[in-house]
Tab-separated table of C-alpha atoms and ligand atoms in Angstrom:
chain	number	residue	atom	x	y	z
A	1	MET	CA	-0.095	-0.225	-0.266
A	2	THR	CA	1.222	3.670	-0.560
A	3	ASP	CA	0.214	7.175	0.685
A	4	GLU	CA	0.294	9.617	-1.890
A	5	THR	CA	1.467	13.114	-0.618
A	6	GLU	CA	3.506	16.448	-1.526
A	7	VAL	CA	6.201	16.344	1.227
A	8	ALA	CA	7.350	13.153	3.106
A	9	VAL	CA	9.366	13.922	6.248
A	10	ILE	CA	11.628	11.724	7.645
A	11	GLY	CA	11.871	12.691	11.764
A	12	GLY	CA	9.407	13.417	14.955
A	13	GLY	CA	11.870	15.388	16.525
A	14	ALA	CA	11.586	18.883	16.862
A	15	THR	CA	13.013	20.190	13.448
A	16	GLY	CA	10.496	17.656	11.734
A	17	VAL	CA	7.441	18.426	13.741
A	18	GLY	CA	8.674	21.910	12.950
A	19	VAL	CA	8.907	21.240	8.854
A	20	ALA	CA	5.525	19.668	9.203
A	21	ARG	CA	3.507	22.444	10.562
A	22	ASP	CA	5.389	24.896	8.674
A	23	LEU	CA	4.597	23.027	5.412
A	24	ALA	CA	1.146	22.499	6.219
A	25	THR	CA	0.085	26.057	7.450
A	26	ARG	CA	0.820	27.356	3.685
A	27	GLY	CA	-1.754	24.446	2.363
A	28	VAL	CA	1.171	22.222	1.317
A	29	GLY	CA	0.275	18.335	1.640
A	30	VAL	CA	2.170	16.448	4.291
A	31	ALA	CA	3.085	12.874	6.198
A	32	LEU	CA	5.631	12.752	8.691
A	33	LEU	CA	7.245	9.320	9.609
A	34	GLU	CA	8.850	9.204	12.615
A	35	ARG	CA	10.487	5.414	13.558
A	36	GLY	CA	9.719	6.162	17.447
A	37	MET	CA	6.678	4.589	19.142
A	38	GLY	CA	6.163	7.998	19.777
A	39	LEU	CA	7.442	11.800	18.677
A	40	ASN	CA	10.110	13.696	20.514
A	41	ALA	CA	12.679	10.346	20.666
A	42	GLY	CA	15.942	11.375	19.432
A	43	THR	CA	17.503	14.301	20.904
A	44	SER	CA	14.591	16.961	21.238
A	45	GLY	CA	14.055	14.443	24.486
A	46	ARG	CA	16.987	14.714	25.245
A	47	SER	CA	18.180	18.233	25.463
A	48	HIS	CA	19.295	20.628	28.123
A	49	GLY	CA	16.411	22.284	27.597
A	50	VAL	CA	17.954	25.842	27.670
A	51	LEU	CA	15.610	28.632	25.586
A	52	HIS	CA	18.866	29.824	24.486
A	53	SER	CA	19.183	33.932	24.791
A	54	GLY	CA	21.879	33.743	22.346
A	55	ALA	CA	24.375	34.506	25.202
A	56	ARG	CA	26.407	31.515	25.058
A	57	TYR	CA	26.652	31.785	21.633
A	58	ALA	CA	27.109	36.063	21.604
A	59	ASP	CA	30.824	35.703	21.276
A	60	SER	CA	31.683	32.833	18.730
A	61	ASP	CA	28.863	33.366	16.773
A	62	PRO	CA	26.820	36.339	16.851
A	63	GLU	CA	24.761	35.702	14.059
A	64	GLY	CA	23.112	32.049	15.830
A	65	ALA	CA	23.213	34.086	18.807
A	66	VAL	CA	20.523	36.821	17.094
A	67	ASP	CA	18.638	33.909	16.013
A	68	CYS	CA	18.604	32.415	19.446
A	69	LEU	CA	17.427	35.795	20.771
A	70	ARG	CA	14.735	36.408	18.389
A	71	GLU	CA	13.143	32.699	18.547
A	72	ASN	CA	13.031	32.958	22.521
A	73	ARG	CA	10.897	35.904	21.974
A	74	THR	CA	8.802	34.191	19.652
A	75	LEU	CA	8.330	31.060	21.533
A	76	ARG	CA	7.628	32.836	24.358
A	77	GLU	CA	4.512	34.474	22.384
A	78	ILE	CA	4.045	31.125	20.770
A	79	ALA	CA	4.250	28.740	23.303
A	80	PRO	CA	4.435	30.532	26.688
A	81	GLY	CA	3.068	27.065	28.682
A	82	CYS	CA	6.147	25.365	26.469
A	83	ILE	CA	8.127	27.574	28.896
A	84	ALA	CA	9.621	28.181	32.462
A	85	ASP	CA	10.628	32.226	32.156
A	86	ALA	CA	13.457	31.839	34.578
A	87	GLY	CA	16.085	33.981	33.064
A	88	GLY	CA	19.849	33.024	33.204
A	89	LEU	CA	22.741	34.237	35.017
A	90	PHE	CA	26.129	34.152	33.612
A	91	VAL	CA	28.638	34.009	36.534
A	92	ARG	CA	32.421	34.040	36.630
A	93	LEU	CA	34.314	32.456	39.278
A	94	ALA	CA	37.625	33.573	41.107
A	95	ASP	CA	39.629	31.199	38.846
A	96	ASP	CA	38.023	32.271	35.149
A	97	ASP	CA	39.278	34.485	33.089
A	98	PRO	CA	38.185	37.969	33.559
A	99	ASP	CA	38.629	39.382	29.911
A	100	TYR	CA	36.674	36.534	28.948
A	101	PHE	CA	33.572	37.795	31.262
A	102	GLU	CA	34.312	41.575	29.209
A	103	ARG	CA	34.206	39.868	26.142
A	104	LYS	CA	31.580	38.165	26.455
A	105	LEU	CA	29.319	41.132	27.960
A	106	ASP	CA	30.252	43.354	25.364
A	107	ALA	CA	29.071	40.570	22.644
A	108	CYS	CA	25.892	40.591	24.348
A	109	ARG	CA	24.909	43.852	24.066
A	110	GLU	CA	26.398	43.984	20.676
A	111	VAL	CA	23.540	41.457	19.793
A	112	GLY	CA	20.924	43.184	21.214
A	113	MET	CA	20.450	42.041	24.373
A	114	GLU	CA	21.102	44.569	27.702
A	115	PRO	CA	22.593	42.324	30.309
A	116	THR	CA	22.754	43.604	33.481
A	117	ARG	CA	25.906	42.891	35.404
A	118	LEU	CA	25.735	41.805	39.409
A	119	ASP	CA	28.270	41.822	42.133
A	120	PRO	CA	28.398	38.588	44.390
A	121	ASP	CA	26.007	40.075	46.666
A	122	GLU	CA	23.142	40.627	44.279
A	123	ILE	CA	24.045	37.422	42.891
A	124	ARG	CA	23.561	35.794	45.861
A	125	GLU	CA	20.318	37.027	47.092
A	126	ARG	CA	19.024	35.524	44.022
A	127	VAL	CA	21.370	32.249	44.343
A	128	PRO	CA	21.670	31.486	47.852
A	129	GLY	CA	23.674	28.172	47.338
A	130	ILE	CA	26.031	29.445	45.371
A	131	SER	CA	29.880	29.138	45.331
A	132	GLU	CA	31.715	31.700	47.896
A	133	ASN	CA	34.416	31.363	44.937
A	134	LEU	CA	32.100	33.943	43.105
A	135	ALA	CA	33.654	36.636	41.103
A	136	GLU	CA	31.135	38.359	39.539
A	137	GLY	CA	28.332	37.782	37.129
A	138	PHE	CA	25.934	38.702	34.561
A	139	VAL	CA	21.838	38.736	34.246
A	140	VAL	CA	20.571	37.476	30.128
A	141	PRO	CA	17.004	36.523	29.193
A	142	ASP	CA	17.407	32.456	29.186
A	143	GLY	CA	14.665	30.398	29.637
A	144	VAL	CA	13.589	26.891	30.438
A	145	VAL	CA	11.925	24.744	27.488
A	146	TYR	CA	10.343	21.967	27.947
A	147	PRO	CA	10.677	19.794	24.381
A	148	SER	CA	8.154	16.921	25.441
A	149	ARG	CA	5.036	20.184	25.505
A	150	LEU	CA	6.928	21.775	22.077
A	151	VAL	CA	7.163	19.072	19.894
A	152	ALA	CA	3.418	17.425	20.945
A	153	ALA	CA	2.005	21.019	20.436
A	154	THR	CA	3.709	21.944	17.139
A	155	ALA	CA	2.692	18.087	15.751
A	156	ALA	CA	-0.754	19.018	16.542
A	157	SER	CA	-0.722	22.185	14.749
A	158	ALA	CA	0.935	20.756	11.872
A	159	ARG	CA	-2.127	18.169	12.233
A	160	ASP	CA	-4.681	20.854	12.436
A	161	HIS	CA	-3.645	22.318	9.421
A	162	GLY	CA	-3.774	18.275	7.560
A	163	ALA	CA	-0.502	17.040	7.992
A	164	GLU	CA	-0.283	13.132	8.652
A	165	ILE	CA	1.729	12.136	11.706
A	166	ARG	CA	2.890	8.122	11.746
A	167	THR	CA	4.582	7.366	14.413
A	168	ASN	CA	5.923	3.650	14.842
A	169	ALA	CA	7.161	4.201	10.507
A	170	PRO	CA	10.933	4.065	10.630
A	171	VAL	CA	11.949	4.726	7.083
A	172	THR	CA	14.155	1.863	5.478
A	173	ASP	CA	15.003	3.061	1.837
A	174	ILE	CA	14.435	5.895	-0.372
A	175	ASP	CA	14.248	5.805	-4.361
A	176	ALA	CA	12.834	7.307	-7.197
A	177	VAL	CA	9.903	6.338	-9.142
A	178	GLY	CA	8.334	6.721	-12.920
A	179	ASP	CA	10.406	8.670	-15.554
A	180	GLY	CA	8.562	11.922	-15.472
A	181	ASP	CA	10.383	15.149	-15.209
A	182	PRO	CA	10.487	16.109	-11.913
A	183	GLU	CA	10.250	12.518	-11.128
A	184	ARG	CA	8.328	11.304	-7.524
A	185	ILE	CA	10.295	9.933	-4.217
A	186	ALA	CA	9.145	6.708	-2.784
A	187	VAL	CA	10.114	6.399	0.622
A	188	HIS	CA	9.501	2.989	1.964
A	189	VAL	CA	8.621	2.113	5.989
A	190	ASP	CA	9.390	-1.029	7.671
A	191	ASP	CA	6.252	-2.807	7.658
A	192	GLY	CA	3.461	-0.148	6.925
A	193	PRO	CA	2.740	2.003	3.496
A	194	SER	CA	5.515	3.633	1.982
A	195	VAL	CA	4.929	7.175	1.064
A	196	THR	CA	4.738	8.734	-2.259
A	197	ALA	CA	5.750	12.713	-2.438
A	198	ASP	CA	7.484	15.512	-5.051
A	199	ALA	CA	9.809	16.360	-2.147
A	200	VAL	CA	11.503	14.796	1.310
A	201	VAL	CA	12.638	16.370	4.238
A	202	ASN	CA	15.567	14.296	5.985
A	203	ALA	CA	14.806	16.487	9.490
A	204	ALA	CA	16.658	12.867	11.392
A	205	GLY	CA	18.896	14.299	13.386
A	206	PRO	CA	22.539	12.594	14.128
A	207	TRP	CA	20.532	10.078	11.771
A	208	ALA	CA	20.194	12.346	9.049
A	209	GLY	CA	23.357	10.745	7.340
A	210	GLU	CA	21.572	7.006	7.058
A	211	VAL	CA	18.756	8.548	5.820
A	212	ALA	CA	20.311	10.526	3.022
A	213	ALA	CA	22.442	7.120	2.070
A	214	MET	CA	18.970	5.471	1.993
A	215	ALA	CA	18.701	7.867	-1.134
A	216	GLY	CA	22.339	7.624	-2.527
A	217	ALA	CA	23.580	10.664	-0.936
A	218	GLU	CA	26.409	11.850	0.676
A	219	LEU	CA	25.355	13.563	4.435
A	220	GLY	CA	28.638	14.440	6.477
A	221	MET	CA	27.621	13.995	10.055
A	222	ARG	CA	29.723	14.643	13.257
A	223	PRO	CA	27.263	13.826	16.187
A	224	THR	CA	28.934	14.217	19.351
A	225	ARG	CA	26.916	13.121	22.997
A	226	GLY	CA	26.715	14.605	25.746
A	227	VAL	CA	25.876	13.871	29.171
A	228	MET	CA	23.118	15.233	31.300
A	229	VAL	CA	22.128	14.503	35.252
A	230	ALA	CA	18.500	15.292	36.877
A	231	VAL	CA	19.291	15.838	40.756
A	232	ASP	CA	16.791	16.980	43.540
A	233	TYR	CA	18.015	20.752	43.988
A	234	PRO	CA	15.120	22.889	44.259
A	235	ASP	CA	14.318	26.255	43.493
A	236	ILE	CA	17.743	27.372	42.112
A	237	GLY	CA	16.260	30.541	40.117
A	238	PRO	CA	18.115	31.218	36.845
A	239	VAL	CA	19.628	28.826	34.827
A	240	LEU	CA	23.132	29.135	35.584
A	241	ASN	CA	25.949	29.368	32.889
A	242	ARG	CA	29.859	29.692	34.207
A	243	CYS	CA	31.256	32.066	32.360
A	244	ARG	CA	34.242	30.707	30.542
A	245	GLU	CA	35.030	29.109	27.319
A	246	PRO	CA	33.175	26.353	26.738
A	247	ALA	CA	34.372	23.538	28.823
A	248	ASP	CA	32.219	20.363	30.296
A	249	GLY	CA	29.942	20.662	33.563
A	250	ASP	CA	29.053	24.256	32.721
A	251	ILE	CA	25.360	24.717	32.935
A	252	VAL	CA	22.491	23.905	35.757
A	253	VAL	CA	19.120	24.204	34.534
A	254	PRO	CA	16.064	25.126	36.987
A	255	HIS	CA	13.964	22.495	37.072
A	256	GLY	CA	11.170	22.785	40.447
A	257	GLU	CA	12.313	20.488	43.014
A	258	GLN	CA	15.197	19.896	40.553
A	259	ALA	CA	18.100	21.017	38.879
A	260	VAL	CA	19.256	19.560	35.448
A	261	LEU	CA	23.342	19.970	35.295
A	262	GLY	CA	25.552	19.357	31.863
A	263	THR	CA	27.548	18.599	29.825
A	264	THR	CA	29.945	16.752	28.077
A	265	SER	CA	30.783	16.645	23.910
A	266	VAL	CA	32.252	13.663	23.145
A	267	ALA	CA	32.398	12.726	19.186
A	268	VAL	CA	29.868	9.130	18.614
A	269	ASP	CA	30.441	6.876	15.597
A	270	ASP	CA	27.502	5.469	15.612
A	271	PRO	CA	24.004	7.340	16.774
A	272	ASP	CA	22.723	4.018	17.734
A	273	ALA	CA	25.200	2.070	19.594
A	274	PHE	CA	27.469	4.800	21.706
A	275	GLU	CA	29.250	4.178	24.942
A	276	ARG	CA	27.819	6.122	28.107
A	277	GLU	CA	30.521	6.516	30.415
A	278	ASP	CA	30.476	7.122	34.274
A	279	TRP	CA	33.405	9.648	33.779
A	280	GLU	CA	30.708	12.048	32.382
A	281	VAL	CA	28.511	11.458	34.577
A	282	GLN	CA	31.257	12.128	37.821
A	283	ARG	CA	33.023	15.253	35.922
A	284	THR	CA	29.529	17.111	35.276
A	285	ILE	CA	28.750	16.612	38.954
A	286	GLU	CA	31.840	17.623	39.922
A	287	GLU	CA	32.146	21.066	37.216
A	288	CYS	CA	28.710	21.951	38.265
A	289	GLY	CA	29.348	21.522	41.618
A	290	ALA	CA	32.135	24.215	41.341
A	291	ILE	CA	29.217	26.727	41.013
A	292	LEU	CA	27.228	25.158	43.191
A	293	PRO	CA	28.983	23.296	45.897
A	294	ASP	CA	26.123	21.181	47.310
A	295	LEU	CA	25.285	19.821	44.049
A	296	PRO	CA	27.353	16.619	44.740
A	297	ASP	CA	25.097	15.895	47.704
A	298	ALA	CA	21.942	15.742	45.764
A	299	ALA	CA	20.443	12.750	44.810
A	300	VAL	CA	20.558	11.882	41.427
A	301	GLU	CA	17.060	11.249	39.750
A	302	ARG	CA	18.194	10.661	36.128
A	303	THR	CA	21.000	10.271	33.877
A	304	TYR	CA	20.467	10.337	30.171
A	305	TRP	CA	22.582	11.325	26.781
A	306	GLY	CA	21.552	13.348	23.998
A	307	LEU	CA	23.281	13.373	20.035
A	308	ARG	CA	24.182	16.928	18.576
A	309	PRO	CA	22.921	16.628	15.191
A	310	LEU	CA	26.642	18.465	13.782
A	311	TYR	CA	27.093	19.015	10.253
A	312	GLU	CA	30.571	17.865	9.683
A	313	PRO	CA	31.761	20.448	7.012
A	314	ASP	CA	30.500	23.147	9.350
A	315	GLU	CA	32.461	21.689	12.826
A	316	ILE	CA	35.386	21.632	10.748
A	317	GLY	CA	35.650	25.337	9.645
A	318	ARG	CA	34.773	25.816	13.369
A	319	GLY	CA	37.446	23.427	14.740
A	320	GLY	CA	35.597	21.300	17.737
A	321	ARG	CA	33.415	22.768	20.644
A	322	GLY	CA	33.309	26.684	20.925
A	323	ILE	CA	31.306	26.299	17.874
A	324	SER	CA	27.630	27.118	17.630
A	325	ARG	CA	25.066	24.933	17.033
A	326	ASP	CA	24.295	26.613	13.944
A	327	PHE	CA	22.180	24.685	11.002
A	328	ALA	CA	22.118	23.515	7.016
A	329	VAL	CA	20.008	22.894	4.633
A	330	VAL	CA	21.305	20.527	2.198
A	331	ALA	CA	20.099	20.053	-1.403
A	332	HIS	CA	21.492	16.741	-2.451
A	333	ASP	CA	22.637	16.342	-6.738
A	334	ALA	CA	22.714	12.524	-5.823
A	335	ALA	CA	18.604	12.402	-4.669
A	336	PRO	CA	16.847	15.138	-6.406
A	337	GLY	CA	14.232	16.406	-4.420
A	338	LEU	CA	15.663	14.876	-1.338
A	339	VAL	CA	16.654	17.784	1.490
A	340	SER	CA	18.294	17.723	4.484
A	341	VAL	CA	18.532	19.601	7.248
A	342	VAL	CA	21.085	19.586	10.434
A	343	GLY	CA	22.476	21.121	13.044
A	344	GLY	CA	20.843	23.679	15.108
A	345	LYS	CA	19.052	24.293	18.293
A	346	LEU	CA	15.720	23.428	20.173
A	347	THR	CA	15.558	27.025	20.355
A	348	THR	CA	15.898	27.845	16.783
A	349	TYR	CA	13.573	24.478	16.102
A	350	ARG	CA	10.733	27.070	13.937
A	351	LEU	CA	13.628	29.041	12.167
A	352	MET	CA	15.060	26.072	10.767
A	353	ALA	CA	11.513	24.551	9.628
A	354	GLU	CA	10.807	27.793	8.073
A	355	ALA	CA	14.252	27.791	5.981
A	356	VAL	CA	13.790	24.623	4.907
A	357	ALA	CA	10.240	25.163	4.249
A	358	ASP	CA	10.983	28.206	2.274
A	359	HIS	CA	13.567	25.990	0.205
A	360	VAL	CA	10.958	22.875	-0.184
A	361	CYS	CA	7.600	25.797	-1.335
A	362	GLY	CA	10.481	27.215	-3.959
A	363	ASN	CA	10.783	24.504	-5.414
A	364	LEU	CA	7.268	23.161	-5.662
A	365	GLY	CA	5.990	26.722	-7.069
A	366	VAL	CA	3.744	27.289	-3.726
A	367	ASP	CA	3.896	31.249	-3.221
A	368	GLU	CA	2.617	31.405	0.751
A	369	PRO	CA	3.877	33.117	3.224
A	370	CYS	CA	5.803	31.796	6.578
A	371	ARG	CA	3.220	31.777	9.190
A	372	THR	CA	4.554	30.253	12.110
A	373	ALA	CA	5.821	32.823	14.239
A	374	GLU	CA	2.606	34.655	14.425
A	375	GLU	CA	0.254	32.044	15.286
A	376	SER	CA	-0.276	30.670	18.475
A	377	LEU	CA	0.312	26.342	19.127
A	378	PRO	CA	-2.749	24.477	20.298
A	379	GLY	CA	-3.274	24.666	23.733
A	380	ALA	CA	-0.320	27.648	23.543
A	381	ASP	CA	-0.992	28.535	27.388
A	382	ASP	CA	-3.028	25.715	28.637
A	383	PRO	CA	0.052	22.925	30.338
A	384	GLU	CA	-2.717	20.538	31.327
A	385	ARG	CA	-3.487	20.468	27.337
A	386	LEU	CA	-0.109	20.491	26.180
A	387	ASP	CA	0.246	17.215	28.604
A	388	GLU	CA	-2.774	15.436	26.988
A	389	LEU	CA	-1.024	16.279	23.737
A	390	VAL	CA	2.092	14.749	24.875
A	391	ARG	CA	0.690	11.390	26.165
A	392	GLU	CA	-1.507	11.406	23.066
A	393	PHE	CA	1.502	11.777	20.308
A	394	GLY	CA	3.706	9.551	23.241
A	395	ALA	CA	6.187	12.299	23.254
A	396	ILE	CA	7.389	12.015	26.620
A	397	GLY	CA	11.294	12.089	26.846
A	398	PRO	CA	13.804	12.186	29.563
A	399	ALA	CA	14.608	15.776	29.815
A	400	ASP	CA	11.225	17.339	31.083
A	401	ALA	CA	10.134	13.469	32.499
A	402	ASP	CA	9.748	15.721	36.421
A	403	VAL	CA	7.583	18.360	34.632
A	404	ILE	CA	5.111	16.851	32.091
A	405	GLY	CA	1.764	15.497	34.053
A	406	ARG	CA	2.128	16.959	37.230
B	1	FAD	C1	23.595	16.971	25.670
B	1	FAD	C2	22.342	18.383	24.445
B	1	FAD	C3	22.268	19.353	24.728
B	1	FAD	C4	21.511	20.332	24.163
B	1	FAD	N1	21.216	21.290	24.762
B	1	FAD	C5	19.902	21.610	23.990
B	1	FAD	C6	19.779	23.403	24.665
B	1	FAD	O1	19.693	23.695	26.204
B	1	FAD	N2	18.723	24.279	24.307
B	1	FAD	C7	18.532	24.116	22.873
B	1	FAD	O2	17.756	24.881	22.310
B	1	FAD	N3	19.173	22.737	21.820
B	1	FAD	C8	20.082	22.618	22.724
B	1	FAD	N4	20.532	20.782	22.308
B	1	FAD	C9	19.825	20.953	20.768
B	1	FAD	C10	18.930	20.048	20.544
B	1	FAD	O3	18.494	19.730	21.695
B	1	FAD	C11	18.497	19.489	19.190
B	1	FAD	O4	19.424	20.645	17.947
B	1	FAD	C12	17.710	19.239	18.680
B	1	FAD	O5	16.915	19.065	19.603
B	1	FAD	C13	17.285	18.672	17.080
B	1	FAD	O6	16.255	17.974	16.553
B	1	FAD	P1	16.221	17.688	15.636
B	1	FAD	O7	14.493	17.171	15.910
B	1	FAD	O8	16.822	17.901	14.540
B	1	FAD	O9	16.395	15.724	15.303
B	1	FAD	P2	16.006	14.815	16.413
B	1	FAD	O10	14.982	14.953	17.844
B	1	FAD	O11	16.663	13.816	17.028
B	1	FAD	O12	14.720	14.107	15.934
B	1	FAD	C14	15.033	12.980	14.852
B	1	FAD	C15	13.708	11.967	14.596
B	1	FAD	O13	14.461	11.600	13.148
B	1	FAD	C16	13.816	9.840	13.570
B	1	FAD	N5	14.609	9.104	12.913
B	1	FAD	C17	15.751	8.735	12.544
B	1	FAD	N6	15.735	8.085	12.021
B	1	FAD	C18	14.589	7.688	11.420
B	1	FAD	C19	14.125	6.755	10.415
B	1	FAD	N7	15.239	5.951	9.529
B	1	FAD	N8	12.746	6.396	9.904
B	1	FAD	C20	12.156	7.513	10.855
B	1	FAD	N9	12.968	8.538	11.742
B	1	FAD	C21	13.804	8.251	11.923
B	1	FAD	C22	14.535	9.882	15.292
B	1	FAD	O14	13.895	9.204	16.035
B	1	FAD	C23	14.444	11.314	15.628
B	1	FAD	O15	12.840	11.285	16.649
B	1	FAD	C24	21.523	20.339	22.586
B	1	FAD	C25	21.713	18.739	22.362
B	1	FAD	C26	21.817	18.018	22.933
B	1	FAD	C27	22.898	16.922	22.043
């Protein structure tokens, strides 16, 4: 059996559902295929969940930081129930480089933020348990985003606009059908109906290289893994970022009764089979403990790893970890009609989707504007409705397992 549609989207993480929503709101027929039993089965459900203000990237990737800042504001408008307005604090400990702190502060101003500088006493009032070794800090508009809600609500919006959302639909092969010009593309699903489409969007995150290969195309991915450790540590206040060159264990994310600590960055060859090492957990706890000295004594509630869907040509250019998490939209000469979207951040998922949808609509001759920044998501300001959608799409993930349904 074969389903006919205009665009097949492979991958039901934030990027894939974002693309499905964007195309569907422009009146394009979409079928989304996700291999997991539910949506949000990959990286999206395994991130820190920081709604980035862009401060983290302001010095290394000002354009990416501007994107973050704009999307941060947009998501607060269209999806308030998916976000906790925690605010963010960059803190310098006495051993950290003061010049780096000043550069970061300047860079934040240059990308359009108004960071407020705080002295140690002012910081201690906001974060009582913070280290005695604290030197200074500044406030930025970071927040916390709950990916399960964001992915489910985005999928619901796509569906409301006519998209078909299929889970338990692992794509196994992609090939051209017919001898027409343009040809149609068949996307084969294990143990389920195939989908035939005019265009295919590969939004398979860290697995995007494998999916491109199914169509005979090459996509150089260089995924890296990072661990997150959720501990019992209530009421931290803002998202805490250690203000130093990016390193292991420099983010603490407030989650009500818990704190989510992260992270590491280790290259991974096979996104389906990678090591999960104890040293990553220990180092993350230890490094975050330099910011909040009581953290290492807190009970560990859950530990999970995520894989950054990094695109190799970008990463080589940037040379490693100071890199931005910027994104790429790649059209494949070897597989006409297939476009891959890789890299990026949860925070910028809507913008990534807009870029891909612009590209696909250009190829299909669809002349409709993007509306996703103006239209609120279903249940946007209703956490209970959002959690119903999470359950309906099976979108629960470890990143916000302590929040959903509470
Ligand atoms: C450790 C870590 C921390 C992070 N922290 C943050 C943060 O704090 N803030 C932020 O903004 N961003 C953060 N990110 C980045 C962000 O999480 C990712 O960039 C984003 O979630 C990627 O979403 P995606 O939809 O592209 O990929 P994914 O969420 O991985 O989605 C890809 C989907 O494709 C599916 N798939 C794969 N193969 C197939 C197939 N053959 N057939 C059908 N489906 C398939 C997978 O099951 C998966 O659901 C973090 C990332 C990591 C790794």
